[in-house]
Short mmCIF file of C-alpha atoms and ligand atoms in Angstrom, two decimals:
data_model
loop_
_atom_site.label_atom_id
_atom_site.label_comp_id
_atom_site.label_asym_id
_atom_site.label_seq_id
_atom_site.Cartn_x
_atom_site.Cartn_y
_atom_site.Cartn_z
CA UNK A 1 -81.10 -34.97 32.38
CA UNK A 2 -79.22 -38.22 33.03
CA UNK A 3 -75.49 -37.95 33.42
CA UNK A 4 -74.72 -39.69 30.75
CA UNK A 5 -76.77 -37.08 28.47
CA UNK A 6 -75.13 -34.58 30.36
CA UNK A 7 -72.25 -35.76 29.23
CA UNK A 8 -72.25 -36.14 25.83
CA UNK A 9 -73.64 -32.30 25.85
CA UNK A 10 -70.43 -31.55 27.53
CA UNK A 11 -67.91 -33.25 24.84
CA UNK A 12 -70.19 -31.75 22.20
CA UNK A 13 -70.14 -27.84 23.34
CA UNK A 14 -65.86 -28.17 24.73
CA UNK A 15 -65.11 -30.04 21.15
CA UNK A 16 -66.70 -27.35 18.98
CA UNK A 17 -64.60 -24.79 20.84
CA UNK A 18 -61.50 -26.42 21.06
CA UNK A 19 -61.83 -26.48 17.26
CA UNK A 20 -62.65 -23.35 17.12
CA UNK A 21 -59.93 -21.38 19.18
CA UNK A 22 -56.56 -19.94 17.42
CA UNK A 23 -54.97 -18.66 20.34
CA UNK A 24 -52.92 -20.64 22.53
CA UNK A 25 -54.10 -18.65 25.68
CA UNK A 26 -57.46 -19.10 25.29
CA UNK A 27 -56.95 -22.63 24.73
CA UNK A 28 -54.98 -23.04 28.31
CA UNK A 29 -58.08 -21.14 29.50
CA UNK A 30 -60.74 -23.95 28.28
CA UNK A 31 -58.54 -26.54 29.82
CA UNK A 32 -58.19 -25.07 33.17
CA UNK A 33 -62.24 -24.80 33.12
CA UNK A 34 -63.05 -27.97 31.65
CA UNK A 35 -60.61 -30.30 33.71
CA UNK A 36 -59.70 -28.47 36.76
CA UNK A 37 -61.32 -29.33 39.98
CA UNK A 38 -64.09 -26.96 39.99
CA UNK A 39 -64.88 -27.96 36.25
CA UNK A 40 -68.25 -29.30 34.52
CA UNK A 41 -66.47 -33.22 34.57
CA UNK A 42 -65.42 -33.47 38.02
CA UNK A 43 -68.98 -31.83 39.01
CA UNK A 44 -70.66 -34.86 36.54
CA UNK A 45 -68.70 -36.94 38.63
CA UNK A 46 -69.23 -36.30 41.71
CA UNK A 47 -72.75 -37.15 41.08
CA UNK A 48 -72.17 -40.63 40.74
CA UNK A 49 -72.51 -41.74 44.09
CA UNK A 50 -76.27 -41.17 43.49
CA UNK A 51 -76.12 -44.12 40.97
CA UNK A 52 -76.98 -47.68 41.10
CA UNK A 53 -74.13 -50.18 41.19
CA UNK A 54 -74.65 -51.61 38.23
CA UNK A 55 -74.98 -48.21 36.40
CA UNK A 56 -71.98 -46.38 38.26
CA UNK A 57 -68.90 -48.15 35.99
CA UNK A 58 -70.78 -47.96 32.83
CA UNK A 59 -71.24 -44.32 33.74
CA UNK A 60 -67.55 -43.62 35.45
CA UNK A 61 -66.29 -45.36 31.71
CA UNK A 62 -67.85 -43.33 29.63
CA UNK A 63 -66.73 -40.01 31.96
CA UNK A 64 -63.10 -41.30 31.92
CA UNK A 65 -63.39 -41.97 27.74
CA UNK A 66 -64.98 -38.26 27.57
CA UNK A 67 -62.30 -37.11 29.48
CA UNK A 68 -59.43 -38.44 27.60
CA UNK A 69 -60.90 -37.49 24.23
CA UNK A 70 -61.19 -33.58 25.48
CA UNK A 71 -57.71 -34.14 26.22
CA UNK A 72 -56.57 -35.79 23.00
CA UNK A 73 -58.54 -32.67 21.39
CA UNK A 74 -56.47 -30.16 23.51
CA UNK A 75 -53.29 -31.92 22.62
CA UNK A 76 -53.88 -31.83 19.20
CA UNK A 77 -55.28 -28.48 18.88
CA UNK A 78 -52.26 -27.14 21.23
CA UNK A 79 -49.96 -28.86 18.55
CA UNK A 80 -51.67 -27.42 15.73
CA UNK A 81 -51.36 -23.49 16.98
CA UNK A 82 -48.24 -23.89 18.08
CA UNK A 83 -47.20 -25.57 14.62
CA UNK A 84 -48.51 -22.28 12.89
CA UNK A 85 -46.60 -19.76 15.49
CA UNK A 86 -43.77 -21.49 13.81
CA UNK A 87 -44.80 -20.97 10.43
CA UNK A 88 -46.05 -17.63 10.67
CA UNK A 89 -42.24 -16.76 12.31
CA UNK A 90 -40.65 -18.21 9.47
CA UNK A 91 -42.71 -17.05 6.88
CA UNK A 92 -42.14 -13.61 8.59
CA UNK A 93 -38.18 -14.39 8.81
CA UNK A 94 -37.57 -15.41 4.97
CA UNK A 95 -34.70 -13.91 3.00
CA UNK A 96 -35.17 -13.30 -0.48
CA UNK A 97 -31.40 -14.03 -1.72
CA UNK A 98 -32.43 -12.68 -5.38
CA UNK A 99 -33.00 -9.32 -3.86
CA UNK A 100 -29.54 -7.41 -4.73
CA UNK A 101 -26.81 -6.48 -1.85
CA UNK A 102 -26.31 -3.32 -0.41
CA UNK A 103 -22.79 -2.44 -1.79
CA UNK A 104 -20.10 -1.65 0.58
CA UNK A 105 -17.84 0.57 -0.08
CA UNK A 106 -14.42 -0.21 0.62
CA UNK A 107 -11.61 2.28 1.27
CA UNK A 108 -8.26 1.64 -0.13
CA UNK A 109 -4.48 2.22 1.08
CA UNK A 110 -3.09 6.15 0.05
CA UNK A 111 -1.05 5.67 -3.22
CA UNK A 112 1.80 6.60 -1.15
CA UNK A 113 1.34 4.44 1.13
CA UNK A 114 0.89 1.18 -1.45
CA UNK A 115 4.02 2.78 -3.03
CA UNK A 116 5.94 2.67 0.35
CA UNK A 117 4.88 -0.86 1.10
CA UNK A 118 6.39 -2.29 -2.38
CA UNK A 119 9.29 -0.84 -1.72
CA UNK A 120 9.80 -1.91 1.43
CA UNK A 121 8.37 -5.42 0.65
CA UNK A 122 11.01 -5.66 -1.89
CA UNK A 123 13.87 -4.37 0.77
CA UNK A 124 13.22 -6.72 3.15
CA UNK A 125 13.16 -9.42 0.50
CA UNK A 126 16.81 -8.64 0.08
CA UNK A 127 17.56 -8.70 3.90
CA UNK A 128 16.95 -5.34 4.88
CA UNK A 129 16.08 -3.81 7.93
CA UNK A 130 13.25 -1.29 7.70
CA UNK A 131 13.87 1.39 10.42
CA UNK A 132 11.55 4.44 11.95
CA UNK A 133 13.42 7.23 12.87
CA UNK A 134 11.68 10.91 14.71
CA UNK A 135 10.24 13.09 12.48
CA UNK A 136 11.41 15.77 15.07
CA UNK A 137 14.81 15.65 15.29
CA UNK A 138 17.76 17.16 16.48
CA UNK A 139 20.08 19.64 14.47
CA UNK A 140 23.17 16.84 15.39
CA UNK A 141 21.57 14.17 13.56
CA UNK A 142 19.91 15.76 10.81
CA UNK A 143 23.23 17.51 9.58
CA UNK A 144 25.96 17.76 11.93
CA UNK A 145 26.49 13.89 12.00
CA UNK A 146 25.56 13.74 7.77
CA UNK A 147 29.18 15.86 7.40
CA UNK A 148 27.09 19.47 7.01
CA UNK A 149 28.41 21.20 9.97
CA UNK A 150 27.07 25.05 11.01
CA UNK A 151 26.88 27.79 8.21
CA UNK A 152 27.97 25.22 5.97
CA UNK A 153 26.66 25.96 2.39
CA UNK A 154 25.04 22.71 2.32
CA UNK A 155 22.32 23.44 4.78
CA UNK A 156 21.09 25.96 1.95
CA UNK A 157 20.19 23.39 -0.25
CA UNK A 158 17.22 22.05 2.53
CA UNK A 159 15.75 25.12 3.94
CA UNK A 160 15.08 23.46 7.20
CA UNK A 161 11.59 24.08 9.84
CA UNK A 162 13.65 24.83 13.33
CA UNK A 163 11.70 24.56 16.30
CA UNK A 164 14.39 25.98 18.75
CA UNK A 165 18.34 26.27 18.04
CA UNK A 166 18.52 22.62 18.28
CA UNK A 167 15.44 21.03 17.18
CA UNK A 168 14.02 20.87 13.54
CA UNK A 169 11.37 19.14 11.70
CA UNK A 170 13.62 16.46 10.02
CA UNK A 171 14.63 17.78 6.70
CA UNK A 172 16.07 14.47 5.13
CA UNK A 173 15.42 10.40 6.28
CA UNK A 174 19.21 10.49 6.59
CA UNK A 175 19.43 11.10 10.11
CA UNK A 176 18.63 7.58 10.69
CA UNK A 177 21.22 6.17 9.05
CA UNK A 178 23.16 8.02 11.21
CA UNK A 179 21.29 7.16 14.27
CA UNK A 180 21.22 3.30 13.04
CA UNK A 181 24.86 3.57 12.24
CA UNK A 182 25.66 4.57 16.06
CA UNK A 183 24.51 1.78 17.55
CA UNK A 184 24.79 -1.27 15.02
CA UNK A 185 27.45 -3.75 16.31
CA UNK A 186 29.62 -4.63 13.07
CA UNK A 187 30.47 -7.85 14.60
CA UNK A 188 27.43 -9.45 14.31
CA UNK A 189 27.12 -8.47 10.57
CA UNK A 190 26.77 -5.89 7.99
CA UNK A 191 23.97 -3.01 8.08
CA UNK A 192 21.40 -3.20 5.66
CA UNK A 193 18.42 -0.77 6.39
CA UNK A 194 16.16 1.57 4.75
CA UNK A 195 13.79 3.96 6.51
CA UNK A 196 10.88 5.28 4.97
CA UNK A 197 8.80 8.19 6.24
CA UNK A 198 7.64 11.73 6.03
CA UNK A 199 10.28 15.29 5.50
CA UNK A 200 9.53 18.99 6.24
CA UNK A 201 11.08 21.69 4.35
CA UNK A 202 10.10 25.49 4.44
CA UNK A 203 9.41 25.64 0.32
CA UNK A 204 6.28 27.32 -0.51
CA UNK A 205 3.29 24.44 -2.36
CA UNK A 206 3.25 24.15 -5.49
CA UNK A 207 2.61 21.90 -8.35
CA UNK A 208 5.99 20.48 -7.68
CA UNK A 209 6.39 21.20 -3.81
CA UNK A 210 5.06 20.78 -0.94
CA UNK A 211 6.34 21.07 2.62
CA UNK A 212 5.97 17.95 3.61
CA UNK A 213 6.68 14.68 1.74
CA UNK A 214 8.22 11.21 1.63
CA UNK A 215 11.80 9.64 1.59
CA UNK A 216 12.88 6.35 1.70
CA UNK A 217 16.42 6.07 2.66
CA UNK A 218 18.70 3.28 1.84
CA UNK A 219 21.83 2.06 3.29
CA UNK A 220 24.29 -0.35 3.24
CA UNK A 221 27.72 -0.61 5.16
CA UNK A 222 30.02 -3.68 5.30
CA UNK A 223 33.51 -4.45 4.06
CA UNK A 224 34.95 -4.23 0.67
CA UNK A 225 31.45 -2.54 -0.54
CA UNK A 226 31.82 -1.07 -3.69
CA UNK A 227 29.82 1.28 -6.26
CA UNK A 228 29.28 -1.95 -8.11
CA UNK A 229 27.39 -3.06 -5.32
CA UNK A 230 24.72 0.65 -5.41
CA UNK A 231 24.98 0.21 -9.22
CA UNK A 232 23.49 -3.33 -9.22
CA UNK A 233 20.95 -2.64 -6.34
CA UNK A 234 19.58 0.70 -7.49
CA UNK A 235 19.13 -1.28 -11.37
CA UNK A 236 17.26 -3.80 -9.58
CA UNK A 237 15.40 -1.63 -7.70
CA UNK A 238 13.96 0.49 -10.80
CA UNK A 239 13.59 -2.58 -12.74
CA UNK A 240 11.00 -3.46 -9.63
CA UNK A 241 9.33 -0.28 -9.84
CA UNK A 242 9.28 1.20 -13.42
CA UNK A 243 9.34 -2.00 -15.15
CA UNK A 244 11.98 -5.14 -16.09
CA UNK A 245 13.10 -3.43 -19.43
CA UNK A 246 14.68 -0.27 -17.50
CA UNK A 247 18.46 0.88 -17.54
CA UNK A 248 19.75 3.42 -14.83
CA UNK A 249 22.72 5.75 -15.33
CA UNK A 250 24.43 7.04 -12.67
CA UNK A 251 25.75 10.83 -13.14
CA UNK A 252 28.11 13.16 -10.77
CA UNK A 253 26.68 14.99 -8.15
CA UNK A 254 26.89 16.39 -4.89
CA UNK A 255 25.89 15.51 -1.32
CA UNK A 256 27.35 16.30 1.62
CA UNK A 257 27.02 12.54 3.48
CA UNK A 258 28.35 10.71 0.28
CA UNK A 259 31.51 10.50 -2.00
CA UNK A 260 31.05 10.33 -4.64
CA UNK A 261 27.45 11.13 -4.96
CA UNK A 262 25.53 10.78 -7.74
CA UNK A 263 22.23 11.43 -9.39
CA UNK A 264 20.59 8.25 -10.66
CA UNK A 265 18.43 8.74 -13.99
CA UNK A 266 16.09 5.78 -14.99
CA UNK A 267 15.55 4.71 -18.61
CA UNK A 268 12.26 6.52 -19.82
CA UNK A 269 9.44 3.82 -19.18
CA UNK A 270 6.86 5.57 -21.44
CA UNK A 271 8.94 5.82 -24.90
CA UNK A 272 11.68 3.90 -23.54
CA UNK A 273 14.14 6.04 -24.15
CA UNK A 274 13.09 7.39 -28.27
CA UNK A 275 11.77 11.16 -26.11
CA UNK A 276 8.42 12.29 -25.09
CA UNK A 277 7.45 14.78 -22.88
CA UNK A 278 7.49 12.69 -19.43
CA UNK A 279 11.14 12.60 -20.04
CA UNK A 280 11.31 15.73 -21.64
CA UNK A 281 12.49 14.26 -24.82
CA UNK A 282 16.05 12.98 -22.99
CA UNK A 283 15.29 9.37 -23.03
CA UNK A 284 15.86 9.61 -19.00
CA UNK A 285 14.01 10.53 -16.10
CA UNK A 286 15.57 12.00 -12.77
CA UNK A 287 14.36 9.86 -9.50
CA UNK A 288 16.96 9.80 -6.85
CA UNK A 289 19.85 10.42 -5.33
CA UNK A 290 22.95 8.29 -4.01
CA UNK A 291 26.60 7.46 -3.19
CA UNK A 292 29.54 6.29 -1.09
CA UNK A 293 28.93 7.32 2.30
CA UNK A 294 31.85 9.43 3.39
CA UNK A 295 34.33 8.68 5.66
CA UNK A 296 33.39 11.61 8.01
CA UNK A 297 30.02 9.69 8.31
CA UNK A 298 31.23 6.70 8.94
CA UNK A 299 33.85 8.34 11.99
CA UNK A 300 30.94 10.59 13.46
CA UNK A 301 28.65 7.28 14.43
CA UNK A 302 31.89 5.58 15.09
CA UNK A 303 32.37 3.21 12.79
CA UNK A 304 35.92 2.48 11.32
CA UNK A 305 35.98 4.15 7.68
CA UNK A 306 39.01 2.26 7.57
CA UNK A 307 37.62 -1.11 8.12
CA UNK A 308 33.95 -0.39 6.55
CA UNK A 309 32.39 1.55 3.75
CA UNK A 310 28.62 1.57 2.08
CA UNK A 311 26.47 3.25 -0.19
CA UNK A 312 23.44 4.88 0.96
CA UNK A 313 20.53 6.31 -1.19
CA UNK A 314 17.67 8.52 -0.70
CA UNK A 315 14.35 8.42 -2.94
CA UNK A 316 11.23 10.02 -3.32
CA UNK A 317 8.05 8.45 -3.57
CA UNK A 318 5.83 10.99 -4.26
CA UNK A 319 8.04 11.35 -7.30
CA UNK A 320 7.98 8.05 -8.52
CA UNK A 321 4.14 7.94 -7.71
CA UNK A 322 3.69 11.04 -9.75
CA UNK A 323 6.09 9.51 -12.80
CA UNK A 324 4.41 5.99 -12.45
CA UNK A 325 0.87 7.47 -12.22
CA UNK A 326 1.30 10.88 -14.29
CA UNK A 327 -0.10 12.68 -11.44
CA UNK A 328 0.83 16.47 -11.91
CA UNK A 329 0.18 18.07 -8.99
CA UNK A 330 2.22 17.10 -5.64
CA UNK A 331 -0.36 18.38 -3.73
CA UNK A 332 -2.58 16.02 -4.68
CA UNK A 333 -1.64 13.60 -2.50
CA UNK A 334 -2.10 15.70 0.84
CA UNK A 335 -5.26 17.16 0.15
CA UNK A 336 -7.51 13.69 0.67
CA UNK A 337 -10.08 14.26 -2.16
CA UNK A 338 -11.79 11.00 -2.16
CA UNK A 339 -12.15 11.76 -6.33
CA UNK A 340 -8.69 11.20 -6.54
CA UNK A 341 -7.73 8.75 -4.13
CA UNK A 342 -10.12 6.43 -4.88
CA UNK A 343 -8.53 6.08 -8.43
CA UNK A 344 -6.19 3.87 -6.72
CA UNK A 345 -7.71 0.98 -5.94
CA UNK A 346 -5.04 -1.97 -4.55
CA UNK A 347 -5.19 -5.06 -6.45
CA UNK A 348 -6.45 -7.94 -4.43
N1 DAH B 401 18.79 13.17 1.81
C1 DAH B 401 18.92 13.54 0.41
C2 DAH B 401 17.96 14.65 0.09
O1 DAH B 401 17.04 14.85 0.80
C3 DAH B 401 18.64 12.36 -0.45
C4 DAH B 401 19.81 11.48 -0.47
C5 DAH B 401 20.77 11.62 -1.48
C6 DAH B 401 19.99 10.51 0.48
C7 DAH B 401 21.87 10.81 -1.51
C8 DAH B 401 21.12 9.71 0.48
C9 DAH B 401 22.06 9.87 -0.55
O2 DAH B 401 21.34 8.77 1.38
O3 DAH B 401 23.11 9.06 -0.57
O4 DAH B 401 18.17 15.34 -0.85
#
């Protein structure tokens, strides 16, 4: 067989197969065989020096023009495959964005806490301070410094958790303002602060007690303060929560850290005053407690009851969440029950 029929039986076998292979390895393979040194071409080749003169450049043409059309046929079979790796990756990789989406579910704040928040968001919108204070605190703070000395009466009204003769679970949020009151410096300006957080008191659970809840404590101390100045903020302050249409009335009470004290009834926000059972047909509902603060307050944490005076005010929000919401059982709130919680969703 004459080279050049040799070689024409070699682009015919290596074409068919380059068209036939799918798989980029095998195609490397048929390369390495056909064109490397040891291949069928550069064997074809090196029989040339047995040709004429006149045949040997016809013949060395037609081996180069072979050659380069094996190539070509590599290259564009190479192309191809790897074309359709591609497409068979993103074929595998499409998202179908009609399928529907897993839903997440997403937790919410406690209804105490959004409760808390609002009220403090509004309280610092009128310049106040919000304050942390120790939930375990000492006996001094908790009562001696809030006017209720030992074996007073007054300690009967807030039967107290003692963890030795000097340390209790903090009874009240009013031992901050004492603590707060200690240390302010009156020269750079009055004290506006509430502090909000969590009470202990030894009362058994209940539908209407538990041993632990919330307070938010309020307190203001400057010169020439005057009840004007509770009347107007605690009226704003309901309006906030309960609703714009509410009235508060202030009525005597007693508290050791304040006189006078009073108890502060809000306008019922469910009849609006004409009686239903929320407000147990009065018109008013019960939701916290305020005053003066007393001069002995004032003198204990140093500051001149002379010179200064405040109000101070102490409110419950598991109270007003169970008013607002017409939740009935206090205990509802410490018992995490998903059921319930979840009820809550925060706007937004
Ligand atoms: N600490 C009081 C309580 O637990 C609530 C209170 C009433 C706080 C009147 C005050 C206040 O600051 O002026 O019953």
């Amino acid at each position: 067989m004459d080279l050049k029929t040799k070689l024409e039986q070699l682009f015919e076998e290596n074409h068919k197969q380059i068209g036939r292979t799918g798989d980029l390895d095998e195609l490397n393979q048929i390369r390495v065989n056909l064109l490397g040194k040891k291949g069928p071409i550069t064997e074809v080749l090196r029989g040339m020096k047995d040709l004429s003169a006149d045949e040997r450049p016809k013949v060395g043409a037609f081996a180069n023009q072979i050659k380069s059309d094996l190539q070509d046929a590599i290259a564009a079979r190479k192309a191809a495959l790897e074309q359709a790796v591609i497409q068979k990756k993103l074929a595998q990789e499409t998202i179908d964005v009609t399928l529907p989406g897993d839903q997440v579910i997403a937790g919410t704040p406690h209804i105490l806490a959004q409760i808390m928040d609002d009220v403090e968001t509004y309280f610092i919108g009128q310049g106040y301070q919000v304050i942390d204070g120790p939930e375990v605190e000492e006996d001094h703070y908790n009562f001696e410094m809030l006017n209720i000395p030992k074996d007073h009466p007054a300690r009967d009204m807030q039967d107290t958790f003692y963890l030795d003769s000097q340390l209790l679970m903090r009874s009240q949020t009013s031992p901050v303002q004492a603590r707060t009151m200690e240390i302010h410096d009156f020269t750079q300006g009055p004290l506006k602060m509430i502090s909000p957080g969590r009470v202990y008191r030894r009362d058994t659970d209940d539908a209407t007690h538990s041993h632990q809840f919330h307070q938010i404590e309020g307190l203001v101390i400057d010169k020439h303060i005057t009840m004007a100045d509770l009347k107007g903020t605690l009226l704003a302050l309901a309006q906030h929560v309960f609703g714009a249409d509410r009235q508060i009335r202030l009525r005597p009470s007693f508290f050791p850290f304040t006189e006078p004290s009073v108890e502060v009834d809000v306008s019922c926000f469910r009849c609006n005053g004409a009686g239903c059972p929320i407000c147990k047909y009065s018109g008013w509902i019960e939701v916290l407690g305020a005053g003066m603060v007393h001069p002995n307050v004032l003198n204990a944490a140093g500051v001149d009851a002379d010179a200064y005076g405040g109000f101070a005010f102490g409110l419950g929000p598991d109270r007003f969440a169970m008013l607002k919401y017409g939740i009935d059982d206090i205990r509802s709130f410490y018992q995490g029950d998903v059921r319930f919680l979840s009820q809550f969703q925060q706007e937004g």
